[in-house]
């Protein structure tokens, strides 16, 4: 059977894994296997991907696309040099580069893949991911949720029944899932989060501090200068990473800009405690989601055996502190939080090839699906109403039957519309999105 690779197509970084001799291997290529999910055009108009594209993001932001995953499933038109692309086409460049990396490593063509997506991705976003795979020449044999993949990685070799909480905070998305592992069966009991929250937001908060500092110290407003802002974003991200291990850092960038002919150098100290205060509201939101996930799974914190940290942003020490305060036990991050999801995708790809039958993957829908129908009040037709059929957190695959009646005698046709909740916890019926009509 042709090799199937496992791909973590991340907002910030992507990785490709392959099952080899009972082990999952992250494919490296003179690097650590972490490929920035960045696409660009070089000076000659050639498409470049990964580290090379990342390196030019600073000097040529107009020729570089970052965080495309945030726009997957949208109608966005991405301008790159003279050309325009859909989000799927941009993602396909990243996938193609991972495919080539795998082919170079294996020495044979790779045409099939398992790809992970955030649990929060809608059907449209999942479909867009499949399309990106097709454009890259990959048959996407399965799409799995990132927290599910992470749990698969931790579950390997463990036969005990355990309930895990997977806290996944990456560059652009946050997911929290409660996963039960029993007799080798992985079941996602609940999944919630925020698909617009991640380390990118923390970087922007540091950049805002830097902009204010420059305004106060030199009376200049750099916020309209794309080139300067790109440089500030780069130093902000490095400072954030340093603060995960150090209590203070000095953010410095020489020759940042000029004012009235005078060269301005940036130098500002940032403490971990100040950084934590900048992101405290965001982290509180993630903890509220943790509470929501527990409620959805009908569990108390004491029922969780293990907390798994996934995603680069979980290296921020405050996150482990908050989780330990809530659960009374420190979270686990033994498996590299950047590679954990890709490894799970690799495990799933092995199963798809029939190589690892140890456990069966059970997935859930984070959204409610339903249709609309006209009700009756005092025998009179009332307004069209949403009728939920497959509720969020239902195990997939799922099917539901419901009897509806036609409105008129001898009616020959009905228009059936399927709606998906736009948010996992829709506050009103206006939060439903039409996904298909027949
Ligand atoms: P991912 O989407 O899982 O690849 O995570 C990428 C995010 O993790 C980016 O926002 C990185 O800046 C962030 N990140 C990586 N390493 C660290 C670190 N040591 N401390 C804080 N954030 C980090």
PDB file of N, CA and C and ligand atoms in Angstrom, residues 8-15 34-35 37 69 146 168-173 198-203 236-245 275 310-317 319 337-339 341, ligand 1:
ATOM      1  N   UNK A   8       0.492  17.910  10.324  1.00  0.00           N
ATOM      2  CA  UNK A   8      -0.086  18.947  11.183  1.00  0.00           C
ATOM      3  C   UNK A   8       0.061  20.246  10.400  1.00  0.00           C
ATOM      4  N   UNK A   9      -1.059  20.723   9.858  1.00  0.00           N
ATOM      5  CA  UNK A   9      -1.043  21.960   9.068  1.00  0.00           C
ATOM      6  C   UNK A   9      -1.401  23.103  10.015  1.00  0.00           C
ATOM      7  N   UNK A  10      -0.375  23.658  10.658  1.00  0.00           N
ATOM      8  CA  UNK A  10      -0.602  24.640  11.725  1.00  0.00           C
ATOM      9  C   UNK A  10      -0.709  26.064  11.217  1.00  0.00           C
ATOM     10  N   UNK A  11      -1.203  26.940  12.093  1.00  0.00           N
ATOM     11  CA  UNK A  11      -1.316  28.355  11.736  1.00  0.00           C
ATOM     12  C   UNK A  11       0.068  28.963  11.583  1.00  0.00           C
ATOM     13  N   UNK A  12       0.951  28.620  12.501  1.00  0.00           N
ATOM     14  CA  UNK A  12       2.294  29.198  12.497  1.00  0.00           C
ATOM     15  C   UNK A  12       3.305  28.244  11.877  1.00  0.00           C
ATOM     16  N   UNK A  13       3.213  26.984  12.288  1.00  0.00           N
ATOM     17  CA  UNK A  13       4.176  25.986  11.804  1.00  0.00           C
ATOM     18  C   UNK A  13       3.453  24.719  11.388  1.00  0.00           C
ATOM     19  N   UNK A  14       4.088  23.969  10.495  1.00  0.00           N
ATOM     20  CA  UNK A  14       3.532  22.691  10.061  1.00  0.00           C
ATOM     21  C   UNK A  14       4.628  21.632  10.126  1.00  0.00           C
ATOM     22  N   UNK A  15       4.198  20.390  10.255  1.00  0.00           N
ATOM     23  CA  UNK A  15       5.157  19.278  10.289  1.00  0.00           C
ATOM     24  C   UNK A  15       4.554  18.093   9.552  1.00  0.00           C
ATOM     25  N   UNK A  34      10.276  21.483  11.879  1.00  0.00           N
ATOM     26  CA  UNK A  34       9.202  22.479  12.041  1.00  0.00           C
ATOM     27  C   UNK A  34       9.293  23.470  10.876  1.00  0.00           C
ATOM     28  N   UNK A  35       8.264  23.450  10.037  1.00  0.00           N
ATOM     29  CA  UNK A  35       8.272  24.271   8.825  1.00  0.00           C
ATOM     30  C   UNK A  35       7.314  25.453   9.032  1.00  0.00           C
ATOM     31  N   UNK A  37       4.536  27.965   8.473  1.00  0.00           N
ATOM     32  CA  UNK A  37       3.443  27.936   7.484  1.00  0.00           C
ATOM     33  C   UNK A  37       3.388  29.297   6.779  1.00  0.00           C
ATOM     34  N   UNK A  69      -4.035  29.895   7.735  1.00  0.00           N
ATOM     35  CA  UNK A  69      -5.032  28.980   8.305  1.00  0.00           C
ATOM     36  C   UNK A  69      -6.228  29.735   8.889  1.00  0.00           C
ATOM     37  N   UNK A 146      -7.033  18.181  16.008  1.00  0.00           N
ATOM     38  CA  UNK A 146      -5.694  18.269  16.610  1.00  0.00           C
ATOM     39  C   UNK A 146      -5.636  17.672  18.026  1.00  0.00           C
ATOM     40  N   UNK A 168      -4.691  23.023  24.079  1.00  0.00           N
ATOM     41  CA  UNK A 168      -3.882  23.270  22.880  1.00  0.00           C
ATOM     42  C   UNK A 168      -3.927  24.748  22.509  1.00  0.00           C
ATOM     43  N   UNK A 169      -2.831  25.435  22.764  1.00  0.00           N
ATOM     44  CA  UNK A 169      -2.752  26.864  22.428  1.00  0.00           C
ATOM     45  C   UNK A 169      -1.569  27.061  21.483  1.00  0.00           C
ATOM     46  N   UNK A 170      -1.906  27.290  20.218  1.00  0.00           N
ATOM     47  CA  UNK A 170      -0.855  27.437  19.210  1.00  0.00           C
ATOM     48  C   UNK A 170      -0.642  28.890  18.850  1.00  0.00           C
ATOM     49  N   UNK A 171      -0.345  29.137  17.567  1.00  0.00           N
ATOM     50  CA  UNK A 171      -0.097  30.506  17.110  1.00  0.00           C
ATOM     51  C   UNK A 171      -1.397  31.258  16.881  1.00  0.00           C
ATOM     52  N   UNK A 172      -2.414  30.551  16.409  1.00  0.00           N
ATOM     53  CA  UNK A 172      -3.632  31.268  16.037  1.00  0.00           C
ATOM     54  C   UNK A 172      -4.919  30.652  16.522  1.00  0.00           C
ATOM     55  N   UNK A 173      -4.852  29.512  17.162  1.00  0.00           N
ATOM     56  CA  UNK A 173      -6.096  28.868  17.596  1.00  0.00           C
ATOM     57  C   UNK A 173      -5.932  28.276  18.990  1.00  0.00           C
ATOM     58  N   UNK A 198      -4.493  33.017  20.006  1.00  0.00           N
ATOM     59  CA  UNK A 198      -3.237  32.269  20.040  1.00  0.00           C
ATOM     60  C   UNK A 198      -2.050  33.179  20.260  1.00  0.00           C
ATOM     61  N   UNK A 199      -0.875  32.604  20.113  1.00  0.00           N
ATOM     62  CA  UNK A 199       0.373  33.326  20.354  1.00  0.00           C
ATOM     63  C   UNK A 199       0.525  34.572  19.493  1.00  0.00           C
ATOM     64  N   UNK A 200      -0.069  34.579  18.291  1.00  0.00           N
ATOM     65  CA  UNK A 200       0.004  35.775  17.433  1.00  0.00           C
ATOM     66  C   UNK A 200      -0.588  36.983  18.165  1.00  0.00           C
ATOM     67  N   UNK A 201      -1.660  36.730  18.924  1.00  0.00           N
ATOM     68  CA  UNK A 201      -2.315  37.825  19.655  1.00  0.00           C
ATOM     69  C   UNK A 201      -1.406  38.359  20.757  1.00  0.00           C
ATOM     70  N   UNK A 202      -0.645  37.442  21.375  1.00  0.00           N
ATOM     71  CA  UNK A 202       0.256  37.874  22.443  1.00  0.00           C
ATOM     72  C   UNK A 202       1.381  38.736  21.844  1.00  0.00           C
ATOM     73  N   UNK A 203       1.852  38.331  20.661  1.00  0.00           N
ATOM     74  CA  UNK A 203       2.896  39.121  19.987  1.00  0.00           C
ATOM     75  C   UNK A 203       2.390  40.543  19.733  1.00  0.00           C
ATOM     76  N   UNK A 236       9.141  41.157  19.090  1.00  0.00           N
ATOM     77  CA  UNK A 236       8.135  40.891  20.131  1.00  0.00           C
ATOM     78  C   UNK A 236       7.996  39.387  20.335  1.00  0.00           C
ATOM     79  N   UNK A 237       7.962  38.648  19.231  1.00  0.00           N
ATOM     80  CA  UNK A 237       7.801  37.192  19.369  1.00  0.00           C
ATOM     81  C   UNK A 237       9.010  36.578  20.085  1.00  0.00           C
ATOM     82  N   UNK A 238      10.232  37.045  19.707  1.00  0.00           N
ATOM     83  CA  UNK A 238      11.424  36.494  20.386  1.00  0.00           C
ATOM     84  C   UNK A 238      11.368  36.812  21.868  1.00  0.00           C
ATOM     85  N   UNK A 239      10.964  38.056  22.211  1.00  0.00           N
ATOM     86  CA  UNK A 239      10.916  38.444  23.630  1.00  0.00           C
ATOM     87  C   UNK A 239       9.931  37.546  24.374  1.00  0.00           C
ATOM     88  N   UNK A 240       8.798  37.293  23.755  1.00  0.00           N
ATOM     89  CA  UNK A 240       7.783  36.436  24.387  1.00  0.00           C
ATOM     90  C   UNK A 240       8.376  35.062  24.710  1.00  0.00           C
ATOM     91  N   UNK A 241       9.115  34.507  23.754  1.00  0.00           N
ATOM     92  CA  UNK A 241       9.687  33.168  23.973  1.00  0.00           C
ATOM     93  C   UNK A 241      10.742  33.204  25.086  1.00  0.00           C
ATOM     94  N   UNK A 242      11.546  34.289  25.112  1.00  0.00           N
ATOM     95  CA  UNK A 242      12.557  34.412  26.171  1.00  0.00           C
ATOM     96  C   UNK A 242      11.867  34.447  27.534  1.00  0.00           C
ATOM     97  N   UNK A 243      10.742  35.168  27.617  1.00  0.00           N
ATOM     98  CA  UNK A 243      10.044  35.313  28.906  1.00  0.00           C
ATOM     99  C   UNK A 243       9.450  33.998  29.412  1.00  0.00           C
ATOM    100  N   UNK A 244       9.449  32.978  28.583  1.00  0.00           N
ATOM    101  CA  UNK A 244       8.979  31.673  29.068  1.00  0.00           C
ATOM    102  C   UNK A 244      10.012  31.032  29.984  1.00  0.00           C
ATOM    103  N   UNK A 245      11.277  31.507  29.867  1.00  0.00           N
ATOM    104  CA  UNK A 245      12.312  30.936  30.748  1.00  0.00           C
ATOM    105  C   UNK A 245      12.980  31.989  31.625  1.00  0.00           C
ATOM    106  N   UNK A 275       4.249  41.082  31.026  1.00  0.00           N
ATOM    107  CA  UNK A 275       3.726  40.328  29.869  1.00  0.00           C
ATOM    108  C   UNK A 275       2.494  39.511  30.282  1.00  0.00           C
ATOM    109  N   UNK A 310      -0.392  21.146  24.511  1.00  0.00           N
ATOM    110  CA  UNK A 310      -0.092  21.059  23.077  1.00  0.00           C
ATOM    111  C   UNK A 310       0.010  22.482  22.528  1.00  0.00           C
ATOM    112  N   UNK A 311       0.886  22.680  21.545  1.00  0.00           N
ATOM    113  CA  UNK A 311       1.015  23.993  20.910  1.00  0.00           C
ATOM    114  C   UNK A 311       2.122  24.797  21.569  1.00  0.00           C
ATOM    115  N   UNK A 312       2.864  25.522  20.726  1.00  0.00           N
ATOM    116  CA  UNK A 312       4.042  26.262  21.202  1.00  0.00           C
ATOM    117  C   UNK A 312       3.738  27.230  22.332  1.00  0.00           C
ATOM    118  N   UNK A 313       2.539  27.829  22.336  1.00  0.00           N
ATOM    119  CA  UNK A 313       2.243  28.859  23.344  1.00  0.00           C
ATOM    120  C   UNK A 313       2.090  28.287  24.746  1.00  0.00           C
ATOM    121  N   UNK A 314       1.947  26.954  24.857  1.00  0.00           N
ATOM    122  CA  UNK A 314       1.804  26.378  26.202  1.00  0.00           C
ATOM    123  C   UNK A 314       3.135  26.368  26.958  1.00  0.00           C
ATOM    124  N   UNK A 315       4.197  26.850  26.296  1.00  0.00           N
ATOM    125  CA  UNK A 315       5.470  26.978  27.025  1.00  0.00           C
ATOM    126  C   UNK A 315       5.434  28.177  27.968  1.00  0.00           C
ATOM    127  N   UNK A 316       4.437  29.034  27.818  1.00  0.00           N
ATOM    128  CA  UNK A 316       4.299  30.181  28.729  1.00  0.00           C
ATOM    129  C   UNK A 316       3.973  29.627  30.122  1.00  0.00           C
ATOM    130  N   UNK A 317       4.854  29.865  31.126  1.00  0.00           N
ATOM    131  CA  UNK A 317       4.678  29.185  32.420  1.00  0.00           C
ATOM    132  C   UNK A 317       3.351  29.486  33.117  1.00  0.00           C
ATOM    133  N   UNK A 319       0.484  29.428  32.036  1.00  0.00           N
ATOM    134  CA  UNK A 319      -0.570  28.489  31.630  1.00  0.00           C
ATOM    135  C   UNK A 319      -0.544  27.253  32.522  1.00  0.00           C
ATOM    136  N   UNK A 337       5.512  19.910  22.685  1.00  0.00           N
ATOM    137  CA  UNK A 337       4.176  20.428  22.340  1.00  0.00           C
ATOM    138  C   UNK A 337       4.057  20.887  20.886  1.00  0.00           C
ATOM    139  N   UNK A 338       5.197  21.126  20.237  1.00  0.00           N
ATOM    140  CA  UNK A 338       5.150  21.521  18.821  1.00  0.00           C
ATOM    141  C   UNK A 338       4.977  20.320  17.897  1.00  0.00           C
ATOM    142  N   UNK A 339       5.358  19.129  18.378  1.00  0.00           N
ATOM    143  CA  UNK A 339       5.368  17.961  17.486  1.00  0.00           C
ATOM    144  C   UNK A 339       4.290  16.933  17.821  1.00  0.00           C
ATOM    145  N   UNK A 341       1.037  16.915  17.868  1.00  0.00           N
ATOM    146  CA  UNK A 341      -0.102  16.744  16.946  1.00  0.00           C
ATOM    147  C   UNK A 341       0.351  16.022  15.669  1.00  0.00           C
TER     148      UNK A 341
HETATM  149  P1  LIG B   1       2.121  26.272  17.018  1.00  0.00           P
HETATM  150  O1  LIG B   1       0.948  26.927  16.299  1.00  0.00           O
HETATM  151  O2  LIG B   1       1.728  25.174  17.909  1.00  0.00           O
HETATM  152  O3  LIG B   1       3.256  25.960  16.112  1.00  0.00           O
HETATM  153  O4  LIG B   1       2.649  27.377  18.044  1.00  0.00           O
HETATM  154  C1  LIG B   1       3.292  28.503  17.587  1.00  0.00           C
HETATM  155  C2  LIG B   1       3.168  29.589  18.640  1.00  0.00           C
HETATM  156  O5  LIG B   1       3.886  29.185  19.796  1.00  0.00           O
HETATM  157  C3  LIG B   1       3.750  30.887  18.165  1.00  0.00           C
HETATM  158  O6  LIG B   1       2.904  31.978  18.538  1.00  0.00           O
HETATM  159  C4  LIG B   1       5.070  30.943  18.935  1.00  0.00           C
HETATM  160  O7  LIG B   1       5.503  32.281  19.136  1.00  0.00           O
HETATM  161  C5  LIG B   1       4.662  30.283  20.226  1.00  0.00           C
HETATM  162  N1  LIG B   1       5.827  29.811  20.977  1.00  0.00           N
HETATM  163  C6  LIG B   1       6.800  28.964  20.557  1.00  0.00           C
HETATM  164  N2  LIG B   1       7.723  28.794  21.520  1.00  0.00           N
HETATM  165  C7  LIG B   1       7.324  29.558  22.586  1.00  0.00           C
HETATM  166  C8  LIG B   1       7.865  29.825  23.874  1.00  0.00           C
HETATM  167  N3  LIG B   1       9.017  29.284  24.280  1.00  0.00           N
HETATM  168  N4  LIG B   1       7.163  30.662  24.688  1.00  0.00           N
HETATM  169  C9  LIG B   1       6.012  31.212  24.289  1.00  0.00           C
HETATM  170  N5  LIG B   1       5.442  31.010  23.089  1.00  0.00           N
HETATM  171  C10 LIG B   1       6.098  30.199  22.233  1.00  0.00           C
END
